Coordinates of C-alpha atoms and ligand atoms in Angstrom, one line a residue:
M6 CA 65.7 112.9 153.9
H7 CA 63.9 115.7 155.7
K8 CA 64.6 115.0 159.3
N9 CA 62.9 118.2 160.5
L10 CA 59.6 117.0 159.0
N11 CA 60.1 113.5 160.4
V12 CA 60.2 112.0 156.9
H13 CA 62.6 109.0 156.6
D14 CA 63.9 107.1 153.6
S15 CA 63.3 103.9 155.5
L16 CA 63.0 102.7 159.1
L17 CA 66.8 102.3 159.2
S18 CA 67.4 106.0 160.0
M19 CA 65.3 105.5 163.1
V20 CA 67.6 102.9 164.6
G21 CA 69.3 104.1 167.8
C22 CA 69.2 107.5 169.5
T23 CA 66.7 106.1 172.0
P24 CA 65.5 108.2 174.9
L25 CA 66.6 108.0 178.5
I26 CA 63.4 108.0 180.7
R27 CA 63.6 108.9 184.4
L28 CA 62.3 106.2 186.6
K29 CA 60.4 108.1 189.2
N30 CA 58.3 105.5 191.0
I31 CA 59.8 102.0 190.6
S32 CA 63.1 103.2 192.1
Q33 CA 61.8 105.5 194.8
H34 CA 63.1 103.4 197.6
F35 CA 66.6 103.0 196.1
Q36 CA 69.5 105.3 196.6
G37 CA 70.3 107.6 193.6
E38 CA 68.8 108.7 190.3
F39 CA 67.7 106.0 187.8
L40 CA 67.3 106.5 184.1
A41 CA 66.0 103.8 181.7
K42 CA 67.6 103.6 178.2
Y43 CA 64.3 102.8 176.4
E44 CA 65.3 100.5 173.6
A45 CA 61.7 99.7 172.7
Q46 CA 61.8 103.0 170.9
N47 CA 63.9 101.4 168.1
P48 CA 61.8 100.6 165.0
G49 CA 62.1 96.9 165.6
L50 CA 61.2 97.4 169.2
S51 CA 64.6 96.3 170.7
S52 CA 68.3 97.1 171.1
K53 CA 69.0 94.4 168.5
D54 CA 68.2 96.8 165.6
R55 CA 71.5 98.4 166.4
I56 CA 73.6 95.3 165.7
A57 CA 71.5 94.1 162.7
H58 CA 71.9 97.5 161.1
Y59 CA 75.6 97.9 161.8
I60 CA 76.7 94.3 161.0
I61 CA 74.7 94.2 157.7
E62 CA 76.0 97.5 156.5
K63 CA 79.6 96.5 157.4
A64 CA 79.2 93.3 155.3
E65 CA 77.9 95.5 152.4
Q66 CA 80.9 97.8 152.7
N67 CA 83.3 94.8 152.8
G68 CA 81.7 93.3 149.7
D69 CA 80.5 90.2 151.7
L70 CA 76.8 91.0 150.9
K71 CA 75.5 91.6 147.4
P72 CA 71.9 92.0 146.1
G73 CA 70.0 88.8 146.5
D74 CA 72.3 87.3 149.1
T75 CA 71.2 85.5 152.3
I76 CA 71.7 86.5 155.9
I77 CA 71.7 83.7 158.4
E78 CA 71.5 83.8 162.2
T79 CA 70.8 82.0 165.4
T80 CA 68.5 84.0 167.6
S81 CA 66.2 84.0 170.6
G82 CA 63.9 86.2 168.6
N83 CA 64.8 89.9 168.9
T84 CA 68.0 89.7 166.8
G85 CA 66.0 87.7 164.3
F86 CA 63.3 90.3 164.1
S87 CA 65.9 93.1 163.6
I88 CA 67.8 91.1 160.9
A89 CA 64.5 90.2 159.1
M90 CA 63.5 93.9 159.2
V91 CA 66.8 95.1 157.8
A92 CA 66.8 92.2 155.2
A93 CA 63.2 93.2 154.1
I94 CA 64.2 96.8 153.7
K95 CA 67.3 96.0 151.8
G96 CA 66.0 93.0 149.8
Y97 CA 68.1 90.2 151.2
K98 CA 66.9 86.7 152.1
C99 CA 66.9 85.8 155.8
I100 CA 67.2 82.3 157.4
L101 CA 66.9 82.1 161.2
A102 CA 67.6 79.1 163.4
V103 CA 65.7 79.8 166.6
S104 CA 65.5 78.0 170.0
S105 CA 62.3 76.1 170.8
K106 CA 62.3 78.3 174.0
S107 CA 61.3 81.3 172.0
S108 CA 57.7 82.4 172.4
K109 CA 55.2 81.5 169.7
D110 CA 54.6 85.2 169.2
K111 CA 58.2 85.8 168.4
I112 CA 58.3 83.0 165.8
S113 CA 55.1 84.2 164.1
L114 CA 56.6 87.7 164.0
L115 CA 59.8 86.5 162.3
K116 CA 57.7 84.7 159.7
T117 CA 55.6 87.8 159.2
M118 CA 58.7 89.7 158.3
G119 CA 59.5 87.2 155.6
A120 CA 62.1 85.1 157.4
D121 CA 62.6 81.4 156.8
V122 CA 62.5 80.1 160.4
R123 CA 64.0 76.8 161.6
V124 CA 63.0 75.9 165.1
C125 CA 65.7 73.9 167.0
P126 CA 65.6 72.2 170.4
S127 CA 66.8 74.3 173.3
N128 CA 67.7 71.4 175.6
V129 CA 70.7 70.1 173.6
A130 CA 74.4 71.0 174.0
P131 CA 75.7 73.8 171.7
E132 CA 77.9 71.3 169.9
D133 CA 75.0 69.0 169.2
P134 CA 74.2 69.0 165.4
R135 CA 70.5 69.8 166.3
S136 CA 71.5 72.9 168.2
Y137 CA 70.6 76.2 166.6
Y138 CA 74.4 77.1 166.4
E139 CA 75.2 73.9 164.4
V140 CA 72.1 74.2 162.2
A141 CA 73.0 77.8 161.3
K142 CA 76.6 76.9 160.6
R143 CA 75.5 74.1 158.3
I144 CA 73.1 76.2 156.4
H145 CA 75.8 78.9 156.0
S146 CA 78.3 76.4 154.6
E147 CA 75.7 75.0 152.2
T148 CA 74.3 78.4 151.0
P149 CA 76.5 80.3 148.5
G150 CA 76.4 84.1 148.9
S151 CA 75.4 84.0 152.5
I152 CA 76.7 85.7 155.7
Y153 CA 76.4 84.3 159.2
I154 CA 75.9 87.1 161.7
N155 CA 77.0 84.8 164.7
Q156 CA 76.1 87.4 167.3
Y157 CA 77.6 85.5 170.2
F158 CA 81.0 85.3 168.6
N159 CA 81.1 88.5 166.5
D160 CA 83.2 91.4 167.7
L161 CA 81.1 93.7 165.5
N162 CA 78.3 93.1 168.0
I163 CA 80.4 94.9 170.6
D164 CA 81.4 97.6 168.1
A165 CA 77.8 98.5 167.3
H166 CA 77.2 99.4 170.9
Y167 CA 80.6 101.0 171.3
L168 CA 79.7 103.3 168.4
T169 CA 76.1 104.1 169.3
T170 CA 74.7 103.1 172.8
G171 CA 77.8 104.2 174.7
P172 CA 78.1 107.7 173.1
E173 CA 74.4 108.3 173.4
I174 CA 74.4 107.5 177.1
W175 CA 77.5 109.6 177.7
A176 CA 75.9 112.6 175.9
Q177 CA 72.5 112.1 177.4
T178 CA 73.8 112.2 181.0
E179 CA 76.3 115.0 180.1
G180 CA 79.1 112.7 181.4
E181 CA 77.5 112.4 184.8
I182 CA 76.6 108.7 184.7
T183 CA 78.1 106.8 187.6
H184 CA 76.7 103.3 187.0
L185 CA 75.5 101.2 184.0
V186 CA 73.3 98.3 184.7
A187 CA 72.6 96.0 181.8
C188 CA 71.6 92.4 181.0
S189 CA 74.1 90.1 179.5
G190 CA 73.1 87.7 176.8
T191 CA 75.6 87.8 173.9
G192 CA 77.2 90.5 176.1
G193 CA 77.4 92.9 173.1
T194 CA 75.3 95.6 174.7
I195 CA 77.0 95.8 178.1
S196 CA 80.5 95.3 176.7
G197 CA 80.4 97.8 173.9
T198 CA 78.6 100.4 176.0
A199 CA 81.0 99.8 178.9
R200 CA 84.1 100.0 176.7
Y201 CA 83.0 103.5 175.5
L202 CA 82.0 104.7 179.0
K203 CA 85.2 103.4 180.7
E204 CA 87.3 105.2 178.1
K205 CA 85.5 108.4 179.0
N206 CA 85.6 107.8 182.8
P207 CA 87.2 104.6 184.2
N208 CA 85.4 105.1 187.5
I209 CA 81.9 104.3 186.0
R210 CA 80.7 101.0 187.5
I211 CA 79.6 98.5 185.0
L212 CA 77.1 96.0 186.5
G213 CA 75.9 93.0 184.5
I214 CA 72.7 91.0 185.1
D215 CA 72.9 87.3 184.7
A216 CA 70.2 84.5 185.2
F217 CA 70.2 81.7 187.7
G218 CA 70.9 78.7 185.4
S219 CA 73.6 80.6 183.4
V220 CA 77.4 80.5 183.5
L221 CA 78.4 84.1 183.1
Q222 CA 78.7 85.3 186.7
K223 CA 80.8 82.3 187.8
F224 CA 83.0 82.6 184.7
H225 CA 83.5 86.3 185.5
E226 CA 84.6 85.5 189.1
T227 CA 86.7 82.4 188.4
G228 CA 87.7 82.5 184.7
K229 CA 86.4 79.0 184.4
L230 CA 83.3 77.6 182.7
D231 CA 81.4 75.7 185.4
K232 CA 78.8 73.4 183.7
S233 CA 77.2 72.7 187.1
E234 CA 75.8 76.2 187.0
I235 CA 73.6 75.3 184.0
Y236 CA 69.9 74.4 184.4
P237 CA 66.8 75.4 182.5
Y238 CA 65.3 78.9 183.1
K239 CA 62.5 80.9 181.5
I240 CA 63.9 84.4 180.8
E241 CA 64.8 84.7 177.1
G242 CA 67.8 86.7 176.0
L243 CA 69.5 86.8 179.4
G244 CA 72.5 84.6 180.5
K245 CA 74.1 81.7 178.6
N246 CA 75.2 78.1 178.8
L247 CA 78.5 78.9 177.1
I248 CA 81.0 81.7 177.1
P249 CA 80.3 84.2 174.3
T250 CA 83.4 86.0 172.8
A251 CA 81.1 89.0 172.3
T252 CA 81.3 89.5 176.0
D253 CA 84.3 91.5 177.2
F254 CA 84.4 90.3 180.7
S255 CA 87.2 92.7 181.6
S256 CA 84.9 95.7 181.0
I257 CA 82.4 94.4 183.5
D258 CA 82.9 95.1 187.3
K259 CA 80.4 92.7 188.7
F260 CA 77.6 90.3 187.8
T261 CA 74.4 89.8 189.8
K262 CA 72.0 86.9 189.2
V263 CA 68.2 87.2 189.1
S264 CA 65.4 84.6 189.2
D265 CA 62.7 84.0 186.7
E266 CA 60.0 84.7 189.4
D267 CA 61.4 88.0 190.8
S268 CA 62.0 89.3 187.2
A269 CA 58.5 88.4 186.1
Y270 CA 56.9 90.4 189.0
M271 CA 59.3 93.3 188.3
A272 CA 58.4 93.4 184.6
R273 CA 54.7 93.8 185.7
D274 CA 55.7 96.4 188.4
I275 CA 57.4 98.5 185.8
A276 CA 54.2 98.7 183.7
R277 CA 52.1 99.6 186.8
A278 CA 54.6 102.1 188.3
E279 CA 55.9 103.8 185.2
G280 CA 53.4 103.1 182.5
M281 CA 56.2 101.4 180.6
F282 CA 55.3 98.2 178.7
V283 CA 58.7 96.5 178.5
G284 CA 60.0 93.0 178.2
Y285 CA 61.0 90.2 180.6
T286 CA 64.7 91.2 180.7
S287 CA 63.8 94.8 181.6
G288 CA 62.1 93.2 184.6
A289 CA 65.3 91.2 185.2
V290 CA 67.6 94.3 185.0
M291 CA 65.3 96.2 187.4
Q292 CA 65.3 93.2 189.8
G293 CA 69.1 93.3 189.6
V294 CA 69.0 97.0 190.5
K295 CA 66.9 96.2 193.5
Q296 CA 69.4 93.6 194.6
L297 CA 72.3 95.8 194.0
D298 CA 70.7 98.6 196.0
E299 CA 70.2 96.2 198.9
E300 CA 73.9 95.3 198.6
G301 CA 74.8 99.0 199.0
E302 CA 76.0 99.5 195.5
F303 CA 74.4 103.0 195.1
D304 CA 74.4 106.2 197.2
S305 CA 72.4 109.5 197.0
Q306 CA 74.9 110.9 194.4
S307 CA 74.6 107.9 192.0
K308 CA 73.3 108.5 188.5
V309 CA 72.4 105.0 187.2
V310 CA 71.5 104.2 183.6
V311 CA 69.5 100.9 183.3
I312 CA 69.1 99.4 179.8
F313 CA 65.6 98.2 179.1
P314 CA 66.3 96.0 176.0
D315 CA 62.8 95.6 174.4
H316 CA 59.1 96.1 174.3
G317 CA 56.5 94.1 176.3
S318 CA 54.4 93.2 173.3
R319 CA 56.5 90.1 172.6
Y320 CA 55.6 88.5 175.9
M321 CA 51.8 88.5 175.9
S322 CA 51.7 84.7 176.0
K323 CA 54.4 84.6 178.7
V324 CA 55.1 87.0 181.5
F325 CA 52.0 89.1 180.8
S326 CA 49.7 86.2 180.7
D327 CA 48.1 85.3 184.0
E328 CA 47.7 81.7 182.9
W329 CA 51.4 81.4 182.1
M330 CA 52.3 83.0 185.5
K331 CA 50.1 80.5 187.3
A332 CA 51.5 77.6 185.4
Q333 CA 55.0 78.6 186.6
G334 CA 53.7 78.9 190.1
F335 CA 54.5 82.6 190.1
T336 CA 51.4 83.6 192.1
N337 CA 52.8 85.8 194.8
Y338 CA 51.4 88.9 193.0
P339 CA 48.2 90.9 193.2
G340 CA 45.5 89.2 191.1
L341 CA 47.5 86.0 190.7
K342 CA 47.1 84.5 194.2
E343 CA 45.1 81.3 194.1
E344 CA 41.5 82.3 195.0
K345 CA 40.4 80.2 198.0
T346 CA 37.1 78.5 197.4
N347 CA 35.1 77.2 200.3
G348 CA 33.9 74.2 198.3
K349 CA 30.3 75.4 198.2
Ligands
PMP407 N1 67.2 91.3 176.5 C1 66.6 90.7 175.5 C2 65.2 90.6 175.4 C3 67.4 90.2 174.5 O1 66.9 89.6 173.4 C4 68.9 90.2 174.6 C5 69.7 89.7 173.6 N2 69.8 88.3 173.5 C6 69.4 90.8 175.8 C7 68.5 91.4 176.7 C8 70.9 90.9 176.0 O2 71.6 91.7 175.1 P1 73.0 91.3 174.7 O3 72.8 90.1 173.8 O4 73.6 92.5 173.9 O5 73.8 90.9 175.8

């Protein structure tokens, strides 16, 4: 490989080492300095490249994956894309059980990458045989020579970020980071990054972003799974209706919940203010930053790293579609307000 000439053996050597980008405009009314960890720079356009790359290479090293074998996963889309990308590069088969909540764009992308996609209903309990967890488990048990990535319950998900995202942020901020703000879905990103950063400096505040309709915040506060917290919401990849073991709750200081509507406006604001075309959860995490700022979490000395998990291109038929926004009733935004007609 000739790194200095930017020649790579494959896309795999481009996974990770994503830049920190200073947020100059969107955070101008908040206390402190804000830097986005721009995960859209990964070759598969999201932070999930890190776990796909790491977990698959671990399985190869352990002898669990041999040429021609099959990789199986449940995924809201990004992890599926990253696994399909690594599988294509390395020549494995890839079967993905996805939630019907995933955007059509994401499902088409997975198929384009050669994955065998099984769409499962999102509105059934995780233990229901139709759920994407149960479907993936069944396919794994029926397919000889297969591995099941199981990102919500796989400690290697945490390790991937402990070994990459954490050290990168520590080095990029020269150890000056005071706060990390990140979405929690599987919890792998926030937990692994937090674990590394807390080892370096236990005073760094780790702030998790959860969705209204998800159980994570309440579980963090009470240690109990409260099913009354669960109701449908639109943001993909944020929050959960169960407790993932890939979330190390002890490494997180506080959770803040954000709404679908506020996060959608914020995703659009990021594009307009920073020229950064990032996904719905980047809007969610920035909305969380706004709420945390209002709660007095930051001061003028704060150096805050905010993880932007993926690229906006995957949401053209959702948060970046005016029709979709209007259909949700999210019209309190320039260009989306209902035009008043005088009936003439
Ligand atoms: N944002 C998006 C778009 C995602 O797909 C995910 C992963 N499901 C996350 C944020 C959260 O990352 P993690 O699973 O590591 O908590």
